[in-house]
Structures are given as structure tokens and as C-alpha cells.
XYZ file of C-alpha atoms in Angstrom:
672
model
C -79.580 79.616 3.529
C -79.735 78.094 6.921
C -79.678 74.407 7.560
C -81.406 72.741 10.439
C -80.104 69.636 12.106
C -82.075 66.537 11.208
C -84.734 65.481 13.625
C -84.709 62.037 15.157
C -87.642 61.107 12.938
C -85.596 61.896 9.818
C -82.743 59.636 10.835
C -83.290 56.053 9.800
C -83.053 53.738 12.721
C -80.339 51.170 12.339
C -81.379 47.659 11.509
C -81.932 45.681 14.635
C -79.533 42.834 15.018
C -81.252 39.657 16.143
C -79.611 38.248 19.194
C -79.399 34.651 20.239
C -82.667 32.744 20.323
C -84.291 32.495 23.730
C -83.154 29.375 25.519
C -85.534 27.028 27.284
C -82.782 25.577 29.475
C -83.491 28.085 32.211
C -84.614 25.675 34.929
C -88.233 26.804 34.645
C -91.238 24.680 33.756
C -92.535 25.068 30.199
C -95.638 23.642 28.551
C -95.979 21.607 25.402
C -97.744 22.782 22.279
C -101.482 23.431 22.847
C -102.386 20.804 20.221
C -100.513 18.071 22.093
C -103.669 16.382 23.521
C -105.165 16.250 20.035
C -102.216 14.319 18.588
C -101.648 12.147 21.667
C -105.076 10.556 21.625
C -107.643 13.197 20.913
C -107.328 12.663 17.168
C -107.975 8.949 17.544
C -110.902 9.702 19.854
C -112.435 12.022 17.267
C -112.000 9.436 14.503
C -113.594 6.680 16.587
C -116.435 8.973 17.592
C -117.053 9.971 13.991
C -117.106 6.323 12.912
C -119.638 5.410 15.592
C -121.838 8.388 14.819
C -121.762 7.650 11.081
C -122.848 4.040 11.604
C -125.149 4.389 14.610
C -126.499 7.892 14.213
C -130.129 6.770 13.740
C -130.090 4.674 16.895
C -128.296 7.352 18.903
C -130.630 10.150 17.801
C -133.725 8.025 18.344
C -132.517 7.148 21.829
C -131.870 10.810 22.682
C -135.234 11.935 21.240
C -137.175 9.245 23.101
C -135.335 10.158 26.272
C -136.330 13.843 26.221
C -139.455 13.798 23.989
C -141.301 10.460 24.057
C -144.237 11.824 21.997
C -142.114 13.186 19.140
C -142.671 10.069 16.931
C -139.202 10.235 15.424
C -139.803 7.034 13.424
C -142.424 8.754 11.255
C -139.702 10.748 9.486
C -138.061 7.653 8.041
C -135.170 7.780 10.458
C -133.602 10.837 8.780
C -132.374 13.145 11.554
C -132.070 16.178 9.290
C -135.749 16.080 8.264
C -136.827 15.629 11.845
C -134.685 18.553 13.049
C -135.907 20.885 10.316
C -139.576 19.900 10.769
C -139.461 20.614 14.489
C -137.443 23.858 14.166
C -134.637 22.459 16.294
C -131.724 23.530 14.130
C -130.561 26.107 16.679
C -130.793 23.570 19.491
C -128.717 21.064 17.530
C -126.082 23.663 16.680
C -125.864 24.736 20.308
C -125.549 21.096 21.375
C -122.713 20.505 18.918
C -121.052 23.695 20.088
C -121.384 22.547 23.688
C -119.744 19.210 22.892
C -116.886 21.024 21.153
C -116.457 23.355 24.122
C -116.379 20.402 26.527
C -113.722 18.655 24.417
C -111.657 21.830 24.236
C -111.931 22.253 28.013
C -110.795 18.661 28.574
C -107.886 19.106 26.183
C -106.968 22.385 27.864
C -106.854 20.764 31.306
C -104.716 17.924 29.967
C -102.395 20.419 28.305
C -102.029 22.440 31.512
C -100.711 19.379 33.337
C -98.042 18.506 30.758
C -94.809 20.386 31.419
C -91.090 19.954 30.907
C -88.009 21.523 32.434
C -84.326 21.581 31.462
C -81.841 22.224 34.230
C -78.098 21.949 34.363
C -78.369 18.289 35.399
C -81.655 16.821 34.159
C -84.429 16.879 31.584
C -87.737 16.442 33.392
C -91.286 15.826 32.184
C -94.353 15.679 34.393
C -97.905 14.990 33.303
C -101.185 13.546 34.459
C -104.172 14.728 36.460
C -105.337 11.754 38.512
C -102.413 9.432 37.854
C -99.374 11.657 37.728
C -95.940 10.734 36.414
C -92.620 12.514 36.708
C -89.777 11.284 34.494
C -86.216 12.514 34.692
C -83.227 11.934 32.367
C -79.779 12.876 33.730
C -77.825 14.903 31.196
C -74.602 13.031 31.886
C -76.296 9.819 30.711
C -77.905 11.137 27.540
C -77.191 8.713 24.682
C -78.828 10.748 21.947
C -81.683 13.053 21.046
C -84.189 12.012 18.370
C -86.565 14.404 16.649
C -89.543 12.636 15.055
C -92.108 14.366 12.869
C -95.119 12.130 12.170
C -96.933 12.960 8.983
C -100.119 14.452 10.553
C -98.095 16.577 12.979
C -95.595 17.495 10.280
C -98.332 19.153 8.214
C -98.931 21.797 10.867
C -95.294 22.081 11.986
C -95.133 19.928 15.129
C -92.428 17.485 16.200
C -91.786 14.979 18.966
C -88.509 15.077 20.876
C -87.143 11.930 22.521
C -84.220 12.104 24.931
C -82.543 8.691 24.843
C -81.251 7.686 28.264
C -79.007 4.907 29.513
C -81.040 2.180 31.128
C -84.205 0.160 30.817
C -87.191 2.328 29.892
C -85.139 5.473 30.519
C -86.271 7.602 27.575
C -88.023 10.909 28.151
C -90.402 12.130 25.455
C -91.408 15.717 24.857
C -94.450 15.553 22.617
C -95.407 17.734 20.939
C -93.488 20.946 20.316
C -93.300 23.375 17.440
C -90.537 22.261 15.089
C -88.382 25.333 15.652
C -88.858 25.070 19.400
C -88.036 21.361 19.383
C -84.798 22.062 17.521
C -83.868 24.750 20.038
C -84.586 22.379 22.936
C -82.471 19.684 21.308
C -79.585 22.122 20.892
C -79.851 23.129 24.563
C -79.887 19.512 25.750
C -76.852 18.577 23.680
C -75.003 21.708 24.745
C -75.555 20.971 28.419
C -74.759 17.278 28.007
C -71.481 18.148 26.285
C -70.276 20.156 29.264
C -69.975 23.366 27.250
C -69.454 26.434 29.382
C -71.217 28.967 27.181
C -73.963 29.190 24.611
C -73.034 28.644 21.014
C -75.280 31.304 19.590
C -73.635 34.641 19.226
C -75.009 37.917 18.000
C -74.487 38.294 14.297
C -72.826 41.443 13.015
C -74.999 44.187 11.658
C -73.530 43.773 8.190
C -75.024 40.300 8.041
C -78.526 41.786 8.019
C -78.805 44.250 5.125
C -81.683 46.676 5.171
C -84.597 45.598 3.016
C -88.015 46.989 2.356
C -90.809 46.040 4.747
C -92.627 44.217 1.953
C -89.606 42.083 1.092
C -88.976 41.399 4.766
C -92.574 40.286 5.298
C -92.459 38.082 2.213
C -89.212 36.493 3.392
C -90.595 35.789 6.849
C -93.715 34.165 5.415
C -91.706 32.007 3.020
C -89.306 31.041 5.790
C -92.169 30.142 8.104
C -93.929 27.948 5.549
C -90.675 26.208 4.634
C -89.827 25.648 8.268
C -93.302 24.341 9.000
C -92.975 21.628 6.351
C -89.256 20.875 6.214
C -88.016 22.215 9.528
C -85.190 24.698 10.028
C -82.704 22.076 11.051
C -79.666 23.109 9.012
C -77.951 25.657 11.225
C -75.273 23.345 12.586
C -75.157 20.611 9.950
C -72.541 20.162 7.260
C -73.582 21.461 3.823
C -74.478 18.002 2.530
C -74.632 14.373 3.497
C -71.392 12.446 3.249
C -73.311 9.559 1.660
C -75.864 9.676 -1.122
C -77.974 6.546 -1.591
C -79.887 6.352 -4.894
C -83.557 5.468 -4.550
C -83.156 2.555 -6.944
C -80.461 1.039 -4.737
C -82.655 1.266 -1.651
C -85.622 -0.329 -3.399
C -83.477 -2.999 -5.044
C -81.721 -3.950 -1.805
C -85.049 -4.357 -0.044
C -86.708 -6.261 -2.876
C -83.816 -8.720 -3.210
C -84.199 -9.884 0.362
C -87.991 -9.926 0.173
C -88.035 -11.765 -3.141
C -86.189 -14.745 -1.690
C -88.802 -15.264 1.005
C -91.643 -14.683 -1.446
C -90.266 -17.359 -3.760
C -89.697 -19.769 -0.862
C -93.171 -19.480 0.657
C -94.747 -19.144 -2.781
C -93.359 -22.500 -3.842
C -94.693 -24.118 -0.670
C -98.102 -22.539 -1.277
C -98.205 -23.605 -4.933
C -97.184 -27.168 -4.090
C -99.924 -27.403 -1.473
C -102.556 -25.921 -3.774
C -101.442 -28.108 -6.657
C -101.804 -31.213 -4.523
C -105.350 -30.246 -3.550
C -106.387 -29.533 -7.147
C -104.773 -32.660 -8.555
C -106.480 -34.781 -5.918
C -109.843 -33.167 -6.665
C -109.429 -33.717 -10.417
C -108.408 -37.342 -10.008
C -111.335 -38.004 -7.687
C -113.744 -36.065 -9.887
C -114.780 -33.943 -6.908
C -115.474 -30.517 -8.416
C -116.815 -28.917 -5.208
C -113.639 -29.819 -3.362
C -111.552 -28.297 -6.146
C -113.592 -25.093 -6.065
C -113.255 -24.965 -2.289
C -109.489 -25.376 -2.597
C -109.261 -22.536 -5.122
C -111.353 -20.306 -2.862
C -109.175 -21.073 0.150
C -106.081 -20.424 -1.937
C -107.271 -16.974 -2.928
C -108.458 -16.283 0.605
C -105.003 -17.058 1.997
C -102.818 -15.828 -0.856
C -104.336 -12.385 -1.382
C -103.964 -11.249 2.273
C -100.407 -12.590 2.284
C -99.534 -10.575 -0.813
C -101.101 -7.449 0.667
C -99.158 -7.943 3.914
C -95.866 -8.486 2.070
C -96.388 -5.380 -0.041
C -97.300 -3.318 3.030
C -94.299 -4.480 5.056
C -91.927 -3.953 2.136
C -93.252 -0.464 1.456
C -93.018 0.449 5.143
C -89.355 -0.581 5.238
C -88.557 1.233 2.001
C -90.314 4.441 3.048
C -88.377 4.517 6.329
C -85.060 4.436 4.452
C -85.870 7.045 1.811
C -84.385 10.556 2.082
C -81.484 9.127 4.046
C -78.651 11.464 4.989
C -75.783 11.392 7.461
C -73.696 14.448 8.257
C -71.372 15.729 10.988
C -72.592 18.339 13.452
C -70.962 20.122 16.394
C -72.566 17.532 18.695
C -71.810 14.312 16.856
C -73.380 12.569 13.896
C -76.863 13.413 12.668
C -78.846 10.803 10.722
C -82.097 11.682 8.963
C -84.449 9.321 7.153
C -88.110 8.824 6.333
C -90.487 9.787 3.541
C -93.745 10.621 5.307
C -92.674 10.415 8.950
C -89.192 11.898 9.206
C -86.786 10.971 12.002
C -83.627 12.892 12.863
C -81.198 11.163 15.230
C -78.233 12.850 16.872
C -75.526 10.485 18.119
C -73.138 12.321 20.457
C -69.491 11.231 20.564
C -68.747 8.127 22.584
C -72.278 6.714 22.515
C -71.585 3.865 20.076
C -70.583 0.610 21.771
C -70.152 -1.648 18.738
C -70.152 -1.354 14.940
C -70.789 -4.146 12.458
C -70.237 -4.113 8.696
C -72.067 -6.966 6.967
C -72.798 -8.211 3.460
C -75.228 -10.929 2.442
C -74.587 -13.370 -0.373
C -77.269 -11.742 -2.532
C -75.650 -8.312 -2.164
C -72.153 -9.505 -3.049
C -72.505 -9.160 -6.859
C -73.543 -5.513 -6.383
C -70.870 -4.663 -3.805
C -73.424 -3.488 -1.234
C -72.849 -3.313 2.508
C -74.814 -2.280 5.566
C -73.685 -0.889 8.924
C -75.367 -1.500 12.262
C -74.447 -0.289 15.721
C -75.070 -1.140 19.349
C -76.278 1.802 21.374
C -78.215 2.349 24.545
C -81.755 2.844 23.347
C -83.413 3.447 26.703
C -86.103 0.880 25.850
C -87.068 -2.434 27.365
C -86.047 -5.743 25.799
C -89.509 -6.225 24.293
C -89.568 -2.720 22.817
C -86.155 -3.196 21.201
C -87.505 -6.096 19.130
C -89.937 -3.859 17.243
C -89.206 -2.663 13.735
C -89.044 0.988 14.746
C -86.491 0.247 17.475
C -84.321 -1.815 15.125
C -84.313 1.031 12.618
C -82.473 3.177 15.180
C -79.552 0.716 15.102
C -78.955 1.089 11.341
C -76.621 3.927 10.375
C -76.165 2.892 6.720
C -79.023 0.936 5.076
C -77.052 0.025 1.953
C -73.907 1.460 0.425
C -70.749 0.830 -1.534
C -67.309 0.439 0.016
C -66.601 4.170 -0.304
C -69.840 4.906 1.548
C -68.878 2.488 4.314
C -65.487 4.155 4.719
C -67.062 7.613 5.018
C -69.586 6.451 7.605
C -66.918 4.654 9.631
C -64.873 7.851 9.589
C -67.790 9.673 11.213
C -68.822 7.165 13.855
C -65.283 5.922 14.700
C -63.099 9.024 14.340
C -60.411 7.691 16.708
C -59.660 4.482 14.804
C -55.906 4.450 14.064
C -54.376 3.921 10.654
C -53.099 0.476 11.582
C -56.686 -0.778 11.909
C -57.775 -0.039 8.328
C -56.157 -3.151 6.778
C -57.654 -5.193 9.600
C -61.105 -3.932 8.661
C -60.979 -4.452 4.894
C -58.177 -6.526 3.390
C -57.662 -8.777 6.417
C -61.138 -8.484 7.882
C -64.162 -8.285 5.609
C -62.352 -9.538 2.504
C -60.064 -11.957 4.361
C -58.533 -14.211 5.284
C -55.198 -13.532 3.650
C -51.863 -15.142 4.274
C -50.152 -13.768 7.350
C -53.039 -11.704 8.706
C -52.993 -11.202 12.498
C -56.442 -12.688 13.135
C -56.477 -15.556 15.627
C -58.796 -18.156 14.071
C -60.106 -21.620 14.860
C -57.628 -24.516 14.691
C -58.075 -27.221 12.099
C -59.214 -29.793 14.663
C -62.323 -27.671 15.410
C -63.411 -27.216 11.793
C -66.585 -29.258 12.293
C -68.062 -26.519 14.472
C -68.192 -24.154 11.492
C -67.481 -26.204 8.378
C -67.748 -23.261 5.957
C -66.307 -20.326 7.883
C -63.788 -21.876 10.288
C -60.865 -20.216 8.489
C -62.483 -16.769 8.892
C -63.876 -17.171 12.390
C -61.570 -15.287 14.742
C -60.510 -12.029 16.334
C -57.812 -9.365 16.272
C -56.864 -7.090 19.175
C -55.524 -3.582 18.565
C -54.911 -0.509 20.669
C -58.348 0.798 19.641
C -60.673 -2.172 19.889
C -61.491 -5.823 19.373
C -62.314 -6.882 15.809
C -64.387 -10.031 15.260
C -64.413 -11.598 11.793
C -67.178 -14.109 11.163
C -69.241 -15.684 8.405
C -68.612 -16.688 4.808
C -72.079 -16.718 3.254
C -73.028 -13.648 5.300
C -69.818 -11.715 5.860
C -69.634 -9.836 9.133
C -66.994 -7.758 10.836
C -67.737 -6.353 14.286
C -65.675 -3.618 15.955
C -65.880 -3.186 19.732
C -64.063 -0.029 20.930
C -62.062 -0.803 24.057
C -63.090 2.440 25.761
C -66.713 1.285 25.854
C -66.264 -2.453 26.233
C -68.403 -4.068 28.918
C -66.217 -7.122 29.462
C -64.888 -10.401 28.062
C -65.680 -13.901 29.303
C -64.418 -17.383 28.441
C -66.349 -20.645 28.474
C -65.183 -24.238 28.064
C -67.383 -27.316 28.099
C -66.325 -30.964 28.263
C -66.045 -31.256 24.466
C -64.019 -28.031 24.377
C -61.646 -29.381 27.020
C -61.210 -32.581 25.064
C -60.267 -30.576 21.952
C -58.198 -28.022 23.897
C -60.318 -25.130 22.598
C -62.410 -22.472 24.298
C -65.247 -20.097 23.550
C -65.170 -16.346 24.153
C -67.824 -13.675 24.534
C -67.186 -9.955 24.065
C -69.877 -8.192 26.074
C -71.572 -5.020 24.895
C -74.898 -3.307 25.454
C -78.019 -4.946 24.093
C -78.327 -4.633 20.346
C -78.148 -6.460 17.023
C -74.382 -7.078 17.329
C -73.157 -10.028 19.357
C -69.580 -10.847 20.288
C -69.663 -14.650 20.368
C -66.631 -16.693 19.305
C -66.302 -20.471 19.448
C -63.569 -23.036 18.994
C -60.563 -20.795 19.689
C -57.217 -22.102 20.804
C -57.077 -21.964 24.570
C -53.897 -19.887 24.443
C -55.527 -17.421 22.021
C -58.596 -17.132 24.240
C -56.455 -16.439 27.300
C -54.443 -13.875 25.357
C -57.690 -12.147 24.370
C -58.961 -11.800 27.915
C -55.571 -10.756 29.309
C -54.939 -8.251 26.534
C -58.384 -6.706 26.834
C -58.023 -6.457 30.610
C -54.942 -4.278 30.218
C -55.831 -2.306 27.103
C -59.423 -1.477 28.088
C -58.310 0.280 31.267
C -55.930 2.550 29.376
C -58.446 3.212 26.605
C -61.125 4.188 29.117
C -58.657 6.485 30.900
C -57.809 8.279 27.648
C -61.411 8.555 26.486
C -62.936 12.002 27.012
C -66.064 11.737 24.893
C -68.326 11.670 27.941
C -68.265 15.491 28.135
C -67.149 16.244 24.612
C -67.513 20.016 24.829
C -66.218 20.608 28.340
C -62.717 21.726 27.346
C -63.713 23.855 24.359
C -64.319 27.583 24.217
C -67.706 27.605 22.581
C -68.462 31.290 22.676
C -66.994 31.698 19.221
C -67.432 28.232 17.767
C -68.799 24.749 18.266
C -67.752 22.686 21.225
C -67.234 19.575 19.157
C -65.959 19.470 15.605
C -66.698 16.215 13.844
C -64.343 14.993 11.138
C -64.629 17.299 8.169
C -66.543 19.924 10.134
C -64.638 23.160 10.787
C -63.822 23.875 14.358
C -64.439 27.347 15.627
C -61.934 27.432 18.465
C -58.359 26.186 18.102
C -57.373 23.843 20.855
C -54.009 22.556 22.022
C -52.849 19.380 20.296
C -53.231 16.071 21.983
C -50.177 14.356 23.370
C -50.439 10.689 22.359
C -48.842 8.122 24.594
C -46.091 6.295 22.700
C -45.710 2.571 22.960
C -43.946 1.553 26.132
C -44.534 4.845 27.930
C -46.171 5.146 31.302
C -49.922 5.560 31.288
C -52.221 6.566 34.137
C -51.040 5.167 37.419
C -47.639 4.190 36.027
C -49.038 1.352 33.899
C -47.191 0.794 30.616
C -49.199 1.357 27.454
C -50.215 -2.041 26.092
C -49.623 -2.898 22.452
C -50.417 -6.406 21.173
C -47.515 -8.232 19.555
C -47.064 -7.468 15.883
C -48.783 -4.061 15.911
C -47.082 -0.717 15.641
C -48.584 2.380 17.232
C -50.204 4.848 14.860
C -49.068 8.456 14.953
C -52.412 9.862 13.873
C -55.787 8.437 12.812
C -56.334 8.302 9.069
C -60.119 8.246 9.265
C -60.150 11.666 10.889
C -57.997 14.814 10.922
C -54.749 14.705 12.803
C -54.866 15.685 16.480
C -54.253 19.356 16.954
C -55.613 20.438 13.556
C -58.527 22.804 13.276
C -60.750 19.972 12.049
C -60.061 17.610 14.925
C -62.877 16.746 17.342
C -62.757 18.639 20.586
C -62.948 15.469 22.649
C -59.650 14.346 21.067
C -57.890 17.453 22.257
C -55.999 17.475 25.516
C -56.799 20.566 27.597
C -53.840 22.772 28.466
C -52.372 21.845 31.832
C -52.928 24.360 34.592
C -49.971 26.635 35.318
C -47.654 25.038 37.811
C -46.807 27.339 40.677
C -43.118 27.450 41.662
C -42.402 25.390 44.741
C -42.190 27.421 47.922
C -38.758 28.190 49.279
C -37.634 25.604 51.769
C -36.721 27.265 55.033
C -34.494 25.082 57.197
C -35.873 24.572 60.658
C -34.319 26.528 63.459
C -31.912 24.523 65.595
C -33.336 23.201 68.772
C -31.735 24.965 71.702
C -31.959 23.032 74.946
C -33.703 24.791 77.741
C -31.344 24.923 80.758
C -32.324 26.529 84.017
C -30.116 29.592 84.470
C -27.745 29.662 87.448
C -28.226 32.760 89.594
C -25.089 34.879 89.796
C -23.071 34.637 92.953
C -23.511 37.445 95.459
C -20.556 39.800 95.628
C -18.376 39.101 98.631
C -18.685 41.429 101.547
C -15.883 43.768 102.302
C -13.557 41.904 104.532
C -9.978 41.547 105.003
C -8.287 39.537 102.419
C -8.925 35.941 102.831
C -7.546 32.973 101.189
C -8.693 32.372 97.598
C -12.255 31.050 97.412
C -12.887 27.762 95.719
C -14.152 28.198 92.184
C -17.846 27.576 91.358
C -18.451 24.352 89.543
C -19.357 25.169 85.930
C -22.699 23.883 84.500
C -22.020 21.047 82.121
C -23.264 21.603 78.566
C -26.562 19.946 77.705
C -26.628 16.887 75.492
C -27.605 18.088 71.995
C -29.673 14.943 71.435
C -31.960 15.605 74.400
C -34.774 18.130 74.536
C -37.228 19.191 77.192
C -40.768 18.310 76.523
């Protein structure tokens, strides 16, 4: 029995291994999603048009009919356009007219869409749009402060998202709206990869064993399920830690918001009731029933809209904080929140300029805290006062002390171990006896009668810590590497009391660095200490290009605390106290503080879990110095003396006088 070799058709083709997703950071111009004009204004135009047609359709149709057919007597049909159309056999004409309007709108939207493009190069993210009035916006990658992915509820239903590249400066943001959710996530990954300075793409081809062979039916079913899930929820979990480091119960979010709102409701409610009671009592005493009825009507007319507004504002703030999560990613910290409209922020390393932990008096019995940050939002001063802009500065809406510690570990991974007591025991919960905070002297107590014992600062090798408030406890941390400056001020009253005010400058945000009533010596020590320590901290900081020194072909360029690093890097070499820093400057350490060997809020330098920006790149190989060849001795150039001619043959003569020898040249002289 003979056997024939199998034909190529009989051999099952191996499962194709999906390669890396196509990148859009190719320097070419790409267009937005085709439905972008609809969600950027076309939807509102359609709604307004439908409202006008629904309310003015009789007048509009009568005007059109009288314009083209004055003898049609449209009014005889009772003003019903449907009866008039059917009676005159104009149904086809009406359908064609509606179709023409739709075609015109589609053509307008298509032209608008054609003129909206974006491009990602190695240096910039660019967006150009407009037909008559054109605009071209550009965001340098080396100044990217974050990338936000927003999915409004209408766009979220059909799988669209808006990408916002946050720049450094006034009105410096660049918006890419709208893109498909999967495409927006790929664009965000490309922008962060290029901004990090990574030298290679992170996506690698998966091994064939990772894709087992399945039946075509199962494969089709899986693709459909994956597409529907991605359309609604987004496929944004490829580079995020398995779960959020903080879990906020819904009841805590609602309770924290209602506690603050309830105080204002009670306050204004009492004022309203007192005013209404005065009006009613006056009307009853005067026997003026109409005035009493008018007062009750005005009360309901004012009170009901106020209640509706309070409920709407409270619900809007609660819905923005629901589904909150914060997790480490290869490119920093990712914060997600929102119930209907979801927002995903990515904060790269080194983009946080100040952190503040605060607790109100009403939250103190529950042990709740909130964390705010100062960051460059790329918006104008007026835009930063809006509620949506302020939401971007909140990294923890409400949480317990353990939640605060986890969040601080993510956003301040370089904080040394010596700073932890300054944050909690000496800082937020202080003052305690012997803490290193420099506070107001007793003679300046009248400036802050309640909190003068807490009002002060502490300077460490990492940052400046400001402790303020007693009713509303606040502790602000300003990292030295990103400090904008420190200034002192002293008025005539300050000079009389021998005190001074200080201001720690940061970028615009909810956190201020104002101190008042400090001892003049303490204020001078603050400005002198910051002047020295900030220079060294900025020289050691390498978060600007956090993935530049990492081999990202096999792993992420940046490994946040608790996130596994894919490429081992050489350990960092910390500068011990008293050693020489850049330029020969000694490392500054404030009196009373010991240097920390390794941060306790993050893995030790050199471990596989340490952030890449905390690793020191290996020094380049040092070539051996070239062999030093001694210079050849300088031989003086002396004109040669021609030899004497031999004497002619002659009878012996008396001995000739000897020729004067040439004196040796002076070794210190040379011919030029």
C-alpha cells in the first residue's frame, strides 16, 4: 500500500500570530472619526432644527407653499401638512426634499471632516482644522503634562472618545476629537511612549502558543463579544495594574458630598425661613391676606428652583466621582472616574508640582481625607476656575489614612523614609513636642489665633512641607525638583514684630504656599536652604524623559511602584550626605535630618519594581588614556661649516694655525 505525501491543502496552516498594532506615530496626517462633525456641533444643530420644526412647522410649510404655489389654499386643510401632502399627491416630492436636505448635511459634514487632521511626529502632536478660518495647534512632546481620554455619554454609546494632550502653558492643550476608543488608546500610548524618550515600541509579537487554535465559530463569537465590550467599556487594560490601589465605597462618596452640601443647605435654609416667617407674621398681624398669599407664592417660586439647583449640582459632583480608580501604569499614574461620562487621566512621572492632604472638621469623626495636586493644565486662568477643570486636580476624592498612604506612594515615589513622620505624626496630626517644624512665635499669635502653633514649615532633602490650619487641616508638599521659587515679604508691622512672611511658588492650582508670621531667621533659613537644595534636586531629577534609559523592547519603559518592570536596570547610586554633587557642590541636608538610604513609599532603587526614572544609566565605557609620548628634543639649527680644502702638494711648511672651532649653540635658544 503506497502512501502519498500530503498536499498543501491537507496541511493545516499555522495560526497567524498577531503582530504589534499599527502605530499612528508615523509622521503622516490622519483624519478623525467620520462622525466627528456630528458630535462637535452637528448633533446640537439637529436638535435645534427639530425643535424649531416641531413648533413652527405650520408656519414654515405655509410659507414654503405660498412661495412656490400661491393658489394651493393650504389653509383649507386645517393647517395639517400631512393631509395637504397626501391630497395633492406630493409625498414623493416631500421625501425627495427630505433626502436632499440629508444629502446636503452629509456633504457639509464630509467637507468639515476632510479638513480635520492630526499628526504625531517625534517632536510634536499637531492638529489642523477649519475651511475658511483655519487653525493649526502644536503640542511639543517634551512639554506634555498628561494625556486625558474622555468618553461623553452620547459618544460612548457608539464607541467614540476624545483625546486631550495637556501641554505646559496658557491655552496649550491639543484636543483630538473624536476617535474610535481603541484608536484613541493606541494614540495615547504612542504619545506617552514618545514623550518618555523610549527608543523602541513596547508592543512585541506574542508567541504562537499564546494563541491556541479555535474553531471559526468560536473565534467569530469572541471577536464580536470583544468588540461590543470594547465599544462600551473600552479596551484600556493592557498596561494597567490588575486593580485599583484604592477602593472607595459608593456610600462614602455620597456621604462625603452630602455632608458638605447639607451645611450650606441648612445655613441658607434658615435665612430663607426667617425671611419668609417675617413676611407671614407681618401679614397675619396686619390682617393682610393677599400679602401673605403673595409671600407664600414668592417663597415657593424661589425655594423650589433653589432645591432643584442644589440637587442637580450635588448629583453632578457625585456622578463625576463614581467608579473611581487609581492604578500604576508603565507611563505613570492612571486615574479613572465618572458614571455616565468617563474620564481617564494619565499623569506621567514628574508632572506633579505640589500635593496637599486636607481634612475638614466635618470629616474628622469619620477619618476621611482628600488629596489635591497642582499640575499644568494647559488652560487659561478663567477655564481653570470651572468645575470640570478643578476635578482634574483631585487625585483622591475621599479616603481613609491607608488610602492616602497608597496614593502618596504612587504620586510621590521618591519621598524618603525620613519624610513619613513629617507628613503624619508631625504634620497632619501635629504639632508634637520636638517636631522639626518652624512655626510662628508667640508674639505673632494674633495673626492666626487658632492655628498659630501649627502654622509653619519643614525642609527636607525631598521637598518643602507646609503645615497649616486647625479647623481645616492641611499639609502641602512641594517637591524641590519642581519648585518654582521662594520669596519673602516684610511689611512695617512685620518689621516691628521681627517676623516675616514667605511664599513658596508653584504652578497655578488649588494649592498655595503662603506662610505668615515666621521668625525672620527661620524665613531666611527657608530661602537659603531651598536655594541650595533645589538645585541639587533638579540636577538629580530624571523624570522629564522617564523612559529614555530603559530597554523597552521587552518591557515597559517606566515601572511605577508595585508594577513589575520588564527590563532590569542598573541600581541608582545615591549621593551620601556631605558628598560632592554636580559641579562640586556639597549635598545639602538641613540640620537635624539624616539621609535616607532608600524610599519607603516605593521599592528600593535597583530592584525590579523600581521606576525607570530612578535608575542611573550605566556609565559609558571609559577608553584608556593614550600613551604619552615625550616630545623630541629641540636640536638647534646651526649652519654647517664647509670642510677646509686639502692643502696643495708643496714642500713642508711650518705648521698651519688650527681652525677656530664652532662654539656650541645655547640650548635655550632656537631658530624661528
